[in-house]
Short mmCIF file of C-alpha atoms in Angstrom, two decimals:
data_model
loop_
_atom_site.label_atom_id
_atom_site.label_comp_id
_atom_site.label_asym_id
_atom_site.label_seq_id
_atom_site.Cartn_x
_atom_site.Cartn_y
_atom_site.Cartn_z
CA MET A 45 -4.16 19.79 -6.33
CA GLY A 46 -7.28 18.90 -4.38
CA HIS A 47 -10.79 20.14 -5.08
CA PRO A 48 -12.88 21.62 -2.22
CA HIS A 49 -15.78 19.21 -2.71
CA LYS A 50 -13.45 16.27 -2.39
CA ALA A 51 -12.31 17.26 1.10
CA LEU A 52 -15.87 17.04 2.40
CA ARG A 53 -16.45 13.72 0.69
CA THR A 54 -13.19 12.37 2.12
CA SER A 55 -14.04 13.29 5.70
CA THR A 56 -17.56 11.91 5.41
CA THR A 57 -16.40 8.64 3.88
CA GLY A 58 -13.66 8.30 6.49
CA ALA A 59 -16.04 8.78 9.39
CA VAL A 60 -18.64 6.34 8.09
CA SER A 61 -16.02 3.78 7.15
CA ALA A 62 -14.34 4.13 10.52
CA ALA A 63 -17.57 3.38 12.34
CA LEU A 64 -18.17 0.31 10.19
CA LEU A 65 -14.74 -1.20 10.69
CA ALA A 66 -14.58 -0.34 14.35
CA GLY A 67 -17.80 -2.23 14.90
CA ALA A 68 -16.43 -5.20 13.00
CA ALA A 69 -13.26 -5.17 15.05
CA PHE A 70 -15.13 -5.12 18.34
CA GLY A 71 -17.29 -7.98 17.14
CA LEU A 72 -14.31 -10.16 16.32
CA ALA A 73 -12.28 -9.60 19.45
CA PRO A 74 -13.12 -8.38 22.96
CA ALA A 75 -11.12 -5.59 24.52
CA ALA A 76 -8.05 -6.54 26.51
CA PRO A 77 -8.19 -6.30 30.31
CA ALA A 78 -7.14 -2.90 31.67
CA ALA A 79 -4.74 -4.38 34.23
CA ALA A 80 -2.86 -6.79 32.03
CA THR A 81 0.74 -6.84 33.20
CA GLU A 82 1.89 -10.33 34.12
CA ALA A 83 -1.67 -11.41 35.07
CA SER A 84 -2.49 -15.01 34.33
CA SER A 85 -5.92 -15.36 32.71
CA ALA A 86 -5.77 -19.06 31.80
CA PRO A 87 -3.31 -21.94 32.05
CA GLY A 88 -0.42 -21.26 29.69
CA ILE A 89 -1.50 -17.64 28.94
CA ARG A 90 0.16 -14.53 30.36
CA PHE A 91 -0.44 -10.84 29.68
CA VAL A 92 2.89 -9.04 29.71
CA ASP A 93 4.58 -5.74 28.91
CA ILE A 94 7.42 -5.80 26.39
CA ARG A 95 9.78 -2.89 25.91
CA GLY A 96 9.93 -2.03 22.23
CA ASP A 97 12.12 0.41 20.34
CA GLY A 98 13.08 3.40 22.47
CA GLY A 99 11.51 1.80 25.54
CA THR A 100 7.95 2.04 24.17
CA VAL A 101 5.66 -0.33 26.10
CA LEU A 102 3.97 -2.94 23.93
CA LYS A 103 1.08 -4.85 25.48
CA ALA A 104 1.44 -8.53 24.71
CA ASN A 105 0.13 -12.05 25.34
CA VAL A 106 2.33 -15.10 25.77
CA VAL A 107 0.89 -18.57 25.24
CA THR A 108 3.07 -21.58 25.97
CA PRO A 109 2.51 -25.32 25.48
CA ALA A 110 0.89 -27.07 28.39
CA GLY A 111 3.49 -28.52 30.73
CA ALA A 112 6.34 -26.36 29.44
CA ASP A 113 8.82 -26.23 32.33
CA GLY A 114 11.93 -24.80 30.69
CA SER A 115 13.55 -28.14 30.12
CA SER A 116 12.61 -28.18 26.42
CA ARG A 117 12.78 -25.62 23.61
CA TYR A 118 9.87 -24.93 21.27
CA PRO A 119 9.48 -23.10 17.98
CA VAL A 120 8.16 -19.57 18.53
CA VAL A 121 5.67 -17.60 16.44
CA VAL A 122 5.33 -13.83 16.87
CA LEU A 123 1.96 -12.33 15.88
CA PRO A 124 1.68 -8.52 15.70
CA THR A 125 -1.90 -7.27 15.80
CA SER A 126 -3.78 -6.02 12.76
CA TRP A 127 -4.54 -2.34 12.25
CA ALA A 128 -6.79 -1.02 15.05
CA THR A 129 -7.36 -4.39 16.77
CA PRO A 130 -6.68 -5.12 20.47
CA GLN A 131 -4.04 -7.50 21.74
CA VAL A 132 -6.40 -10.44 22.17
CA GLU A 133 -7.05 -10.65 18.40
CA TYR A 134 -5.18 -13.92 17.90
CA LEU A 135 -5.84 -15.70 21.19
CA ALA A 136 -7.90 -18.47 19.56
CA GLN A 137 -5.19 -19.20 17.00
CA ALA A 138 -2.45 -18.76 19.59
CA ALA A 139 -4.08 -21.39 21.79
CA LYS A 140 -4.22 -23.80 18.85
CA LEU A 141 -0.58 -23.18 18.01
CA ALA A 142 0.48 -23.65 21.62
CA GLY A 143 -1.56 -26.83 21.78
CA SER A 144 0.54 -28.24 18.96
CA GLY A 145 3.87 -27.28 20.49
CA TYR A 146 4.58 -23.60 19.79
CA VAL A 147 5.41 -20.69 22.02
CA VAL A 148 3.27 -17.80 20.77
CA VAL A 149 3.81 -14.12 21.48
CA THR A 150 1.16 -11.74 20.15
CA TYR A 151 1.57 -8.03 20.79
CA ASN A 152 -0.35 -4.83 20.18
CA VAL A 153 1.62 -2.74 17.71
CA ARG A 154 2.71 0.70 18.81
CA GLY A 155 0.23 3.54 18.62
CA PHE A 156 -2.89 1.40 19.10
CA TRP A 157 -4.98 0.64 22.17
CA GLN A 158 -2.89 0.24 25.34
CA SER A 159 0.51 0.06 23.68
CA GLY A 160 2.61 3.23 23.80
CA GLY A 161 3.96 5.39 21.01
CA ASN A 162 2.34 6.69 17.85
CA ILE A 163 1.09 4.90 14.74
CA GLU A 164 4.08 4.66 12.41
CA VAL A 165 2.46 2.61 9.59
CA ALA A 166 5.10 -0.13 9.54
CA GLY A 167 7.89 2.40 9.70
CA PRO A 168 11.37 1.80 11.16
CA PRO A 169 10.13 1.87 14.79
CA ASP A 170 7.64 -0.93 14.01
CA ILE A 171 10.38 -3.06 12.46
CA ALA A 172 12.60 -2.41 15.46
CA ASP A 173 9.69 -3.33 17.77
CA ALA A 174 9.30 -6.70 16.05
CA ARG A 175 12.98 -7.43 16.61
CA LYS A 176 12.67 -6.43 20.27
CA VAL A 177 9.72 -8.79 20.69
CA VAL A 178 11.80 -11.64 19.25
CA ASP A 179 14.61 -10.72 21.68
CA TRP A 180 12.16 -10.80 24.57
CA ALA A 181 10.67 -14.13 23.54
CA LEU A 182 14.09 -15.77 23.33
CA ALA A 183 15.07 -14.40 26.74
CA ASN A 184 11.83 -15.00 28.64
CA THR A 185 10.16 -18.10 27.17
CA PRO A 186 11.30 -21.63 26.25
CA ALA A 187 11.64 -20.47 22.61
CA ASP A 188 14.20 -22.06 20.30
CA PRO A 189 16.33 -19.30 18.68
CA SER A 190 16.80 -21.42 15.56
CA ARG A 191 13.04 -21.76 14.97
CA VAL A 192 11.48 -18.28 14.88
CA GLY A 193 8.48 -17.40 12.76
CA MET A 194 6.10 -14.47 12.29
CA ALA A 195 2.54 -14.38 11.00
CA GLY A 196 -0.62 -12.33 11.00
CA MET A 197 -3.25 -10.49 9.04
CA SER A 198 -3.26 -7.12 7.29
CA TYR A 199 -0.99 -4.71 9.18
CA ALA A 200 0.67 -7.67 10.87
CA ALA A 201 1.41 -9.22 7.49
CA GLY A 202 3.27 -6.14 6.28
CA ILE A 203 5.23 -5.81 9.51
CA SER A 204 6.12 -9.52 9.45
CA LEU A 205 7.53 -9.31 5.92
CA LEU A 206 9.49 -6.15 6.72
CA ALA A 207 10.84 -7.70 9.92
CA ALA A 208 11.96 -10.79 7.98
CA ALA A 209 13.94 -8.50 5.68
CA HIS A 210 15.75 -6.97 8.65
CA ASP A 211 16.16 -9.96 10.97
CA ASP A 212 17.69 -13.19 9.67
CA ARG A 213 16.52 -15.07 12.79
CA ILE A 214 13.02 -15.16 11.27
CA LYS A 215 12.88 -18.43 9.34
CA ALA A 216 9.24 -18.47 8.20
CA VAL A 217 6.46 -15.93 7.61
CA ALA A 218 2.75 -16.32 6.85
CA ALA A 219 1.52 -12.93 5.60
CA LEU A 220 -2.27 -12.91 5.26
CA SER A 221 -4.27 -10.13 3.56
CA GLY A 222 -1.26 -7.87 3.65
CA TRP A 223 0.71 -5.68 1.31
CA ALA A 224 4.00 -6.00 -0.50
CA ASP A 225 3.80 -2.59 -2.19
CA LEU A 226 2.00 -0.02 -0.04
CA THR A 227 2.13 2.67 -2.72
CA ASP A 228 0.63 0.42 -5.37
CA SER A 229 -2.03 -0.74 -2.91
CA ILE A 230 -3.57 2.65 -2.15
CA TYR A 231 -2.28 4.68 -5.13
CA SER A 232 -2.48 2.30 -8.07
CA GLY A 233 -2.83 3.92 -11.47
CA ARG A 234 -1.65 7.16 -9.80
CA THR A 235 -5.11 7.36 -8.23
CA GLN A 236 -5.88 7.67 -4.52
CA HIS A 237 -8.04 4.83 -3.23
CA LEU A 238 -10.40 7.10 -1.32
CA GLN A 239 -12.55 4.65 0.63
CA ALA A 240 -9.62 2.37 1.53
CA ALA A 241 -7.45 5.23 2.79
CA GLY A 242 -10.39 6.90 4.53
CA LEU A 243 -11.25 3.66 6.27
CA LEU A 244 -7.71 3.12 7.57
CA VAL A 245 -7.28 6.71 8.68
CA GLY A 246 -10.70 6.80 10.35
CA VAL A 247 -10.20 3.73 12.49
CA GLY A 248 -6.64 4.81 13.20
CA HIS A 249 -7.98 7.95 14.82
CA LEU A 250 -10.66 6.03 16.72
CA THR A 251 -8.41 3.34 18.19
CA GLY A 252 -4.94 4.82 18.15
CA ARG A 253 -2.66 7.83 18.04
CA PRO A 254 -1.50 8.83 14.54
CA GLY A 255 1.96 10.35 14.61
CA PRO A 256 2.87 13.65 12.93
CA GLU A 257 4.31 11.89 9.88
CA LEU A 258 1.07 9.97 9.29
CA ARG A 259 -1.02 13.11 9.83
CA GLN A 260 0.98 15.00 7.22
CA PHE A 261 0.83 12.10 4.77
CA THR A 262 -2.93 11.84 5.21
CA LYS A 263 -3.37 15.57 4.62
CA ASP A 264 -1.25 15.52 1.45
CA PHE A 265 -2.63 12.23 0.12
CA LEU A 266 -6.34 12.82 0.58
CA GLY A 267 -5.91 16.49 -0.33
CA SER A 268 -4.31 15.53 -3.68
CA ASN A 269 -1.21 17.62 -3.03
CA LEU A 270 0.76 16.77 -6.17
CA ASP A 271 3.64 18.97 -5.03
CA LYS A 272 4.29 16.28 -2.39
CA GLU A 273 3.73 13.29 -4.70
CA ASP A 274 7.39 12.20 -4.77
CA GLU A 275 7.60 12.45 -0.99
CA MET A 276 4.41 10.42 -0.55
CA ILE A 277 5.66 7.70 -2.90
CA ALA A 278 8.97 7.55 -1.03
CA TRP A 279 7.04 7.31 2.27
CA GLY A 280 5.12 4.32 0.92
CA ASP A 281 8.14 2.65 -0.64
CA LYS A 282 10.01 2.75 2.67
CA ARG A 283 7.17 0.73 4.16
CA SER A 284 6.93 -1.78 1.29
CA PRO A 285 8.40 -5.29 1.58
CA ALA A 286 8.82 -5.25 -2.21
CA ALA A 287 11.56 -2.66 -1.75
CA HIS A 288 13.40 -5.14 0.48
CA VAL A 289 12.80 -8.36 -1.44
CA ASP A 290 16.53 -8.88 -2.02
CA ARG A 291 17.12 -8.93 1.74
CA ILE A 292 14.33 -11.47 2.27
CA ASN A 293 15.81 -13.65 -0.47
CA ARG A 294 19.28 -13.32 1.06
CA ASN A 295 17.98 -14.27 4.52
CA GLY A 296 16.23 -17.32 3.06
CA THR A 297 12.95 -16.78 4.94
CA ALA A 298 10.18 -19.14 3.81
CA VAL A 299 7.24 -16.91 2.79
CA MET A 300 3.56 -17.79 2.50
CA LEU A 301 1.26 -15.12 1.05
CA GLY A 302 -2.53 -15.31 1.29
CA ASN A 303 -5.08 -12.79 0.06
CA ALA A 304 -8.61 -12.34 -1.30
CA TRP A 305 -9.43 -11.54 -4.92
CA GLY A 306 -11.62 -8.63 -3.89
CA ASP A 307 -9.35 -7.07 -1.26
CA THR A 308 -10.26 -3.37 -1.48
CA ILE A 309 -7.45 -2.35 0.91
CA PHE A 310 -4.55 -4.33 -0.55
CA PRO A 311 -5.49 -5.58 -4.06
CA PRO A 312 -4.02 -8.93 -5.11
CA ASN A 313 -1.85 -7.71 -8.02
CA GLN A 314 0.92 -6.36 -5.82
CA TYR A 315 1.12 -9.64 -3.85
CA ALA A 316 1.40 -11.68 -7.06
CA GLU A 317 4.18 -9.47 -8.40
CA PHE A 318 6.06 -9.72 -5.11
CA TYR A 319 5.64 -13.49 -5.07
CA GLU A 320 7.26 -13.76 -8.50
CA ARG A 321 10.34 -11.90 -7.23
CA LEU A 322 10.87 -14.20 -4.26
CA THR A 323 13.51 -16.91 -4.66
CA VAL A 324 12.99 -18.48 -1.22
CA PRO A 325 10.56 -21.32 -0.41
CA LYS A 326 7.23 -19.66 -1.15
CA ARG A 327 3.49 -20.19 -1.46
CA LEU A 328 0.69 -18.00 -2.83
CA GLU A 329 -3.02 -18.50 -2.07
CA PHE A 330 -5.95 -16.44 -3.37
CA ARG A 331 -9.57 -16.91 -2.29
CA PRO A 332 -12.87 -15.06 -2.75
CA GLY A 333 -13.65 -12.21 -0.37
CA ASP A 334 -12.52 -8.77 0.73
CA HIS A 335 -9.88 -7.55 3.13
CA ALA A 336 -9.19 -10.20 5.82
CA THR A 337 -12.59 -11.87 5.33
CA ALA A 338 -11.00 -15.14 4.18
CA GLU A 339 -9.27 -15.47 7.56
CA ALA A 340 -11.90 -13.90 9.83
CA THR A 341 -13.64 -17.05 11.07
CA GLY A 342 -10.28 -18.40 12.21
CA LEU A 343 -10.04 -15.58 14.75
CA LEU A 344 -13.07 -17.12 16.44
CA GLY A 345 -11.41 -20.52 16.53
CA LEU A 346 -13.62 -21.93 13.78
CA PRO A 347 -12.28 -24.16 10.99
CA ASN A 348 -10.61 -21.97 8.37
CA ASP A 349 -8.69 -22.95 5.24
CA THR A 350 -6.27 -20.02 5.38
CA TRP A 351 -5.25 -20.68 8.97
CA THR A 352 -4.96 -24.41 8.21
CA SER A 353 -2.54 -23.57 5.41
CA THR A 354 -0.67 -21.24 7.76
CA ARG A 355 -0.28 -24.01 10.31
CA ARG A 356 1.00 -26.44 7.67
CA TRP A 357 3.50 -23.85 6.46
CA LEU A 358 4.83 -23.15 9.94
CA ASP A 359 4.86 -26.83 10.89
CA HIS A 360 7.05 -27.67 7.91
CA HIS A 361 9.48 -24.77 8.13
CA LEU A 362 9.75 -24.42 11.92
CA LYS A 363 9.09 -27.95 13.20
CA GLY A 364 10.40 -29.92 10.22
CA THR A 365 7.09 -31.76 9.76
CA ASP A 366 6.96 -33.77 6.54
CA ASN A 367 3.42 -32.72 5.59
CA GLY A 368 4.02 -32.41 1.85
CA VAL A 369 3.68 -28.64 1.68
CA ASP A 370 7.08 -28.41 0.02
CA ARG A 371 6.07 -30.84 -2.73
CA GLU A 372 2.72 -29.28 -3.63
CA PRO A 373 2.30 -26.78 -6.48
CA PRO A 374 2.97 -23.49 -4.67
CA VAL A 375 0.20 -21.37 -6.22
CA ARG A 376 -3.28 -22.28 -5.00
CA ILE A 377 -6.44 -20.39 -5.92
CA THR A 378 -10.22 -20.65 -5.70
CA SER A 379 -12.54 -19.10 -8.28
CA ARG A 380 -15.07 -16.55 -7.08
CA SER A 381 -17.64 -18.61 -8.96
CA GLY A 382 -17.02 -21.64 -6.76
CA GLY A 383 -15.47 -25.02 -7.39
CA PRO A 384 -12.44 -26.85 -6.00
CA TYR A 385 -8.99 -25.42 -5.41
CA GLU A 386 -6.79 -25.08 -8.46
CA SER A 387 -3.04 -25.52 -8.23
CA TYR A 388 -0.34 -24.07 -10.47
CA PRO A 389 3.46 -24.27 -10.57
CA ASP A 390 3.81 -20.46 -10.69
CA TRP A 391 1.78 -17.27 -11.10
CA LYS A 392 2.31 -16.87 -14.85
CA SER A 393 0.68 -20.26 -15.42
CA VAL A 394 -2.60 -19.14 -13.81
CA GLY A 395 -3.89 -17.24 -16.85
CA ALA A 396 -1.64 -18.66 -19.53
CA ASP A 397 -4.24 -18.57 -22.33
CA ALA A 398 -4.68 -14.79 -22.79
CA ARG A 399 -7.17 -13.68 -25.43
CA LYS A 400 -7.74 -10.18 -26.78
CA VAL A 401 -11.12 -8.51 -27.15
CA ALA A 402 -10.87 -5.72 -29.71
CA LEU A 403 -12.07 -2.27 -28.66
CA GLY A 404 -12.80 -0.80 -32.06
CA GLY A 405 -14.26 2.53 -33.06
CA THR A 406 -14.17 5.84 -31.23
CA ARG A 407 -15.98 6.73 -28.00
CA THR A 408 -16.16 10.20 -26.43
CA ILE A 409 -17.46 10.67 -22.89
CA ARG A 410 -17.98 13.61 -20.57
CA ALA A 411 -16.23 13.60 -17.20
CA ASN A 412 -17.42 14.38 -13.66
CA ILE A 413 -20.59 12.26 -13.79
CA ASP A 414 -20.91 8.75 -12.33
CA SER A 415 -22.37 6.60 -15.11
CA GLY A 416 -23.64 3.93 -12.74
CA ALA A 417 -20.74 1.57 -13.36
CA ASN A 418 -18.66 1.32 -10.19
CA GLY A 419 -16.53 -0.99 -8.11
CA GLY A 420 -18.88 -1.18 -5.14
CA ILE A 421 -18.31 -0.29 -1.48
CA VAL A 422 -15.14 -1.07 0.44
CA MET A 423 -15.51 -4.04 2.84
CA LEU A 424 -19.07 -4.73 1.74
CA SER A 425 -19.53 -5.47 -1.96
CA ASN A 426 -16.89 -8.19 -2.18
CA VAL A 427 -18.14 -9.82 1.01
CA LEU A 428 -21.53 -10.17 -0.69
CA ASP A 429 -19.70 -11.68 -3.65
CA GLN A 430 -17.86 -14.06 -1.33
CA PHE A 431 -20.90 -15.40 0.48
CA VAL A 432 -23.87 -14.99 -1.87
CA LYS A 433 -22.14 -14.60 -5.28
CA LEU A 434 -23.51 -11.08 -5.69
CA PRO A 435 -20.81 -8.73 -6.98
CA PRO A 436 -21.56 -5.12 -7.98
CA VAL A 437 -23.91 -5.07 -10.98
CA ALA A 438 -24.88 -2.64 -13.73
CA SER A 439 -27.38 -2.76 -16.56
CA ILE A 440 -25.04 -2.46 -19.52
CA PRO A 441 -27.72 -1.39 -22.08
CA LEU A 442 -28.89 1.37 -19.73
CA LEU A 443 -25.47 2.90 -19.04
CA PRO A 444 -25.56 6.45 -20.46
CA ARG A 445 -23.15 6.51 -23.39
CA ARG A 446 -22.59 10.19 -22.81
CA TYR A 447 -20.73 9.31 -19.61
CA ALA A 448 -19.60 5.71 -20.21
CA ALA A 449 -17.66 4.16 -23.08
CA VAL A 450 -18.89 0.61 -23.70
CA TRP A 451 -17.57 -2.28 -25.79
CA GLN A 452 -18.98 -5.81 -25.81
CA SER A 453 -17.68 -9.12 -27.11
CA GLU A 454 -19.75 -11.64 -29.01
CA ARG A 455 -21.58 -14.24 -26.95
CA HIS A 456 -19.24 -17.00 -25.88
CA GLY A 457 -20.24 -20.53 -26.83
CA ALA A 458 -18.28 -22.05 -23.96
CA PRO A 459 -17.52 -20.93 -20.39
CA GLN A 460 -14.68 -18.43 -20.08
CA ARG A 461 -12.61 -19.20 -16.98
CA ILE A 462 -10.87 -15.90 -16.28
CA ARG A 463 -7.75 -16.33 -14.19
CA GLY A 464 -5.19 -13.64 -13.40
CA THR A 465 -4.79 -10.07 -14.59
CA ALA A 466 -6.78 -8.52 -17.44
CA LYS A 467 -4.96 -5.69 -19.24
CA LEU A 468 -6.40 -2.70 -21.07
CA HIS A 469 -4.56 -0.97 -23.92
CA THR A 470 -6.13 2.05 -25.57
CA THR A 471 -5.45 5.53 -26.92
CA VAL A 472 -6.88 8.51 -25.04
CA THR A 473 -7.34 12.12 -26.03
CA SER A 474 -8.35 14.59 -23.33
CA THR A 475 -9.60 18.14 -23.56
CA LYS A 476 -7.74 18.89 -20.31
CA GLU A 477 -4.20 18.24 -19.10
CA SER A 478 -5.36 16.07 -16.16
CA GLY A 479 -8.01 13.43 -15.75
CA THR A 480 -9.10 10.10 -14.28
CA LEU A 481 -10.68 7.11 -15.93
CA VAL A 482 -11.89 3.88 -14.37
CA ALA A 483 -12.09 0.65 -16.38
CA TYR A 484 -14.53 -2.16 -15.55
CA LEU A 485 -14.77 -5.67 -16.95
CA TYR A 486 -18.29 -7.15 -16.75
CA ASP A 487 -19.86 -10.56 -17.27
CA VAL A 488 -23.05 -9.71 -19.19
CA GLY A 489 -25.99 -12.10 -19.16
CA PRO A 490 -28.79 -12.48 -21.77
CA LEU A 491 -30.84 -9.64 -20.23
CA GLY A 492 -27.91 -7.21 -20.27
CA LEU A 493 -27.21 -7.31 -16.53
CA GLY A 494 -23.46 -7.06 -15.97
CA LYS A 495 -21.72 -8.60 -12.97
CA LEU A 496 -18.41 -6.97 -12.14
CA VAL A 497 -15.39 -9.14 -12.88
CA SER A 498 -12.67 -6.57 -12.19
CA ASN A 499 -11.83 -2.87 -12.31
CA ALA A 500 -8.96 -0.41 -11.88
CA PRO A 501 -8.43 3.36 -11.96
CA TYR A 502 -5.98 5.43 -14.00
CA THR A 503 -5.04 9.10 -13.53
CA PHE A 504 -2.91 11.31 -15.77
CA HIS A 505 -1.41 14.77 -15.32
CA GLY A 506 0.52 17.11 -17.58
CA ARG A 507 -0.91 15.86 -20.88
CA THR A 508 -1.28 18.21 -23.85
CA PRO A 509 -5.01 18.81 -24.46
CA GLY A 510 -6.10 17.41 -27.82
CA LYS A 511 -3.00 15.22 -28.22
CA PRO A 512 -3.60 11.41 -28.14
CA PHE A 513 -1.54 9.27 -25.76
CA PRO A 514 -1.44 5.52 -25.05
CA VAL A 515 -2.81 4.04 -21.83
CA ASP A 516 -1.85 0.62 -20.49
CA LEU A 517 -3.73 -0.42 -17.37
CA GLU A 518 -3.73 -3.66 -15.41
CA LEU A 519 -7.09 -4.47 -13.83
CA PHE A 520 -7.10 -6.09 -10.41
CA SER A 521 -6.33 -9.80 -10.60
CA THR A 522 -9.23 -12.20 -10.18
CA ALA A 523 -10.63 -15.67 -10.87
CA TYR A 524 -14.15 -15.71 -12.30
CA ASP A 525 -16.10 -18.11 -14.54
CA VAL A 526 -18.20 -16.48 -17.27
CA PRO A 527 -21.05 -18.86 -18.25
CA ALA A 528 -21.60 -20.01 -21.82
CA GLY A 529 -23.91 -17.68 -23.73
CA HIS A 530 -22.69 -14.58 -21.88
CA ARG A 531 -20.65 -11.67 -23.19
CA LEU A 532 -17.75 -9.72 -21.77
CA ALA A 533 -18.12 -5.95 -21.63
CA LEU A 534 -15.41 -3.35 -21.09
CA VAL A 535 -16.80 -0.12 -19.65
CA VAL A 536 -14.85 3.08 -18.98
CA ASP A 537 -16.14 6.10 -17.08
CA THR A 538 -14.59 8.89 -15.01
CA VAL A 539 -16.12 8.71 -11.50
CA ASP A 540 -16.16 5.95 -8.89
CA PRO A 541 -16.82 6.41 -5.15
CA LEU A 542 -13.88 4.11 -4.41
CA TYR A 543 -11.37 6.60 -5.80
CA ILE A 544 -10.47 10.28 -5.86
CA GLU A 545 -10.96 11.60 -9.39
CA HIS A 546 -8.94 14.37 -11.03
CA ASN A 547 -11.26 15.50 -13.83
CA PRO A 548 -11.50 19.28 -14.31
CA SER A 549 -14.98 20.64 -14.92
CA GLY A 550 -16.11 20.26 -18.52
CA ALA A 551 -13.46 17.67 -19.41
CA GLN A 552 -14.09 15.13 -22.15
CA LEU A 553 -12.17 11.95 -22.92
CA THR A 554 -12.03 10.27 -26.32
CA PHE A 555 -11.01 6.63 -26.72
CA SER A 556 -9.79 5.59 -30.16
CA SER A 557 -8.24 2.56 -31.83
CA PRO A 558 -5.67 3.65 -34.45
CA ALA A 559 -4.91 1.15 -37.19
CA THR A 560 -1.24 1.25 -36.21
CA ASP A 561 -1.98 0.70 -32.52
CA PRO A 562 -5.39 -0.96 -32.03
CA SER A 563 -7.10 -0.88 -28.65
CA TYR A 564 -7.96 -4.08 -26.81
CA VAL A 565 -8.50 -5.73 -23.46
CA SER A 566 -6.41 -8.85 -22.91
CA VAL A 567 -8.34 -11.41 -20.84
CA PRO A 568 -6.33 -14.17 -19.11
CA LEU A 569 -8.02 -17.57 -19.31
CA ARG A 570 -7.32 -20.88 -17.68
CA GLU A 571 -5.91 -23.35 -20.17
CA GLN A 572 -8.50 -25.91 -21.20
#
């Protein structure tokens, strides 16, 4: 159940986060004209109304190739808008696509801005809307029904993948900074991602109309109503492309997935796991940054690697262009530390040389106090890492051992190129039946300053106080180069502003390493 002090923190975080993201959204895209129905604003561009599921009006833009007169058919790309953004979000990319021979229809998803309906969070009405938009495009533009694609960022990525599972007309998808598993994205380790959820809910209220189902979910989720946990998980699973991967595979849709290592809304692990389950033509790209920051400059029409990859993917699978994308290694990543792109034949090859760092001895820490180790601030810390190589930092020698368990490796004589998903295995004994721990992996320099490599939360309920139990936790996937002469440090504490914690007052956690089941962190390294 929720704690009273958490409700206040949730509302405060949500309001502040909402203001931040709303400002960013306005900066990236101007508001759509108030009188938009069928008004021509530029050659080849129309603002139209499209009737979605149940007759809900969806505000949309249609961009057609110059000179299109109905005598020829063109591949069509449907672009739903991202969460809380107006219908002009993709106009720069739509113009580029139309300039190379695509019909493009971009529409404001229901519940936001001038579109009708309520926010359904990629629920059945959103999937039905996407199908209605495809119907409209085929009936009202020179679109080729055999060459239909969908693409977009964030919310649009999730809707595009779900639509592809329910509509076999969709031949290709480029899902950027999206989710495959909504539950695992905002509730990984059975822990609510406070800042991420607060951010989404806050801007949803500012720019749209949350429906009753979303309002109830928000109340139960942020209020830590464990009596509704099964219902909340089912709500998320229904909106998760991972639950429909068999249908996508059966439809044969070509799927490109792109995300950032530091995405604090939709962490990369769930995309990588989804990618591995796909049997269709597929591609996976990870870059430095936070949520949607790898694609952001493309919305302004500036050169952008992610949108270039998207164009190549659509060109090959919708236009039949022989651009080599089908012959390239399908997994492409860039280290947060810089350097050229690295290519791999599959995800498991990314960090094939896993090495264990032993976590010996016993550590006991008190809960409810932030030790100073934390994962940063949503939509800020990982942007700093992306552009100025400044991730969240902590002085490892100064972390209070009363509130933080700390283990360090020996200094490494050669660079350690971390690639993929680090995994923690340990034994925990709690003085209470519930609790939360957060694990952090740091790159520690000669002066003891630790730069955050990765982190992840873990929450437990219903444990017998005083009885040890094993914990296996995957940290968020990343690519990071640890310089020669540095150490790796594994730090565990109980409080992080990114997450809702479930530590009763006075709780203590003990971490041990039994001889029969030693504790360790497994670090995935690039093969030399």
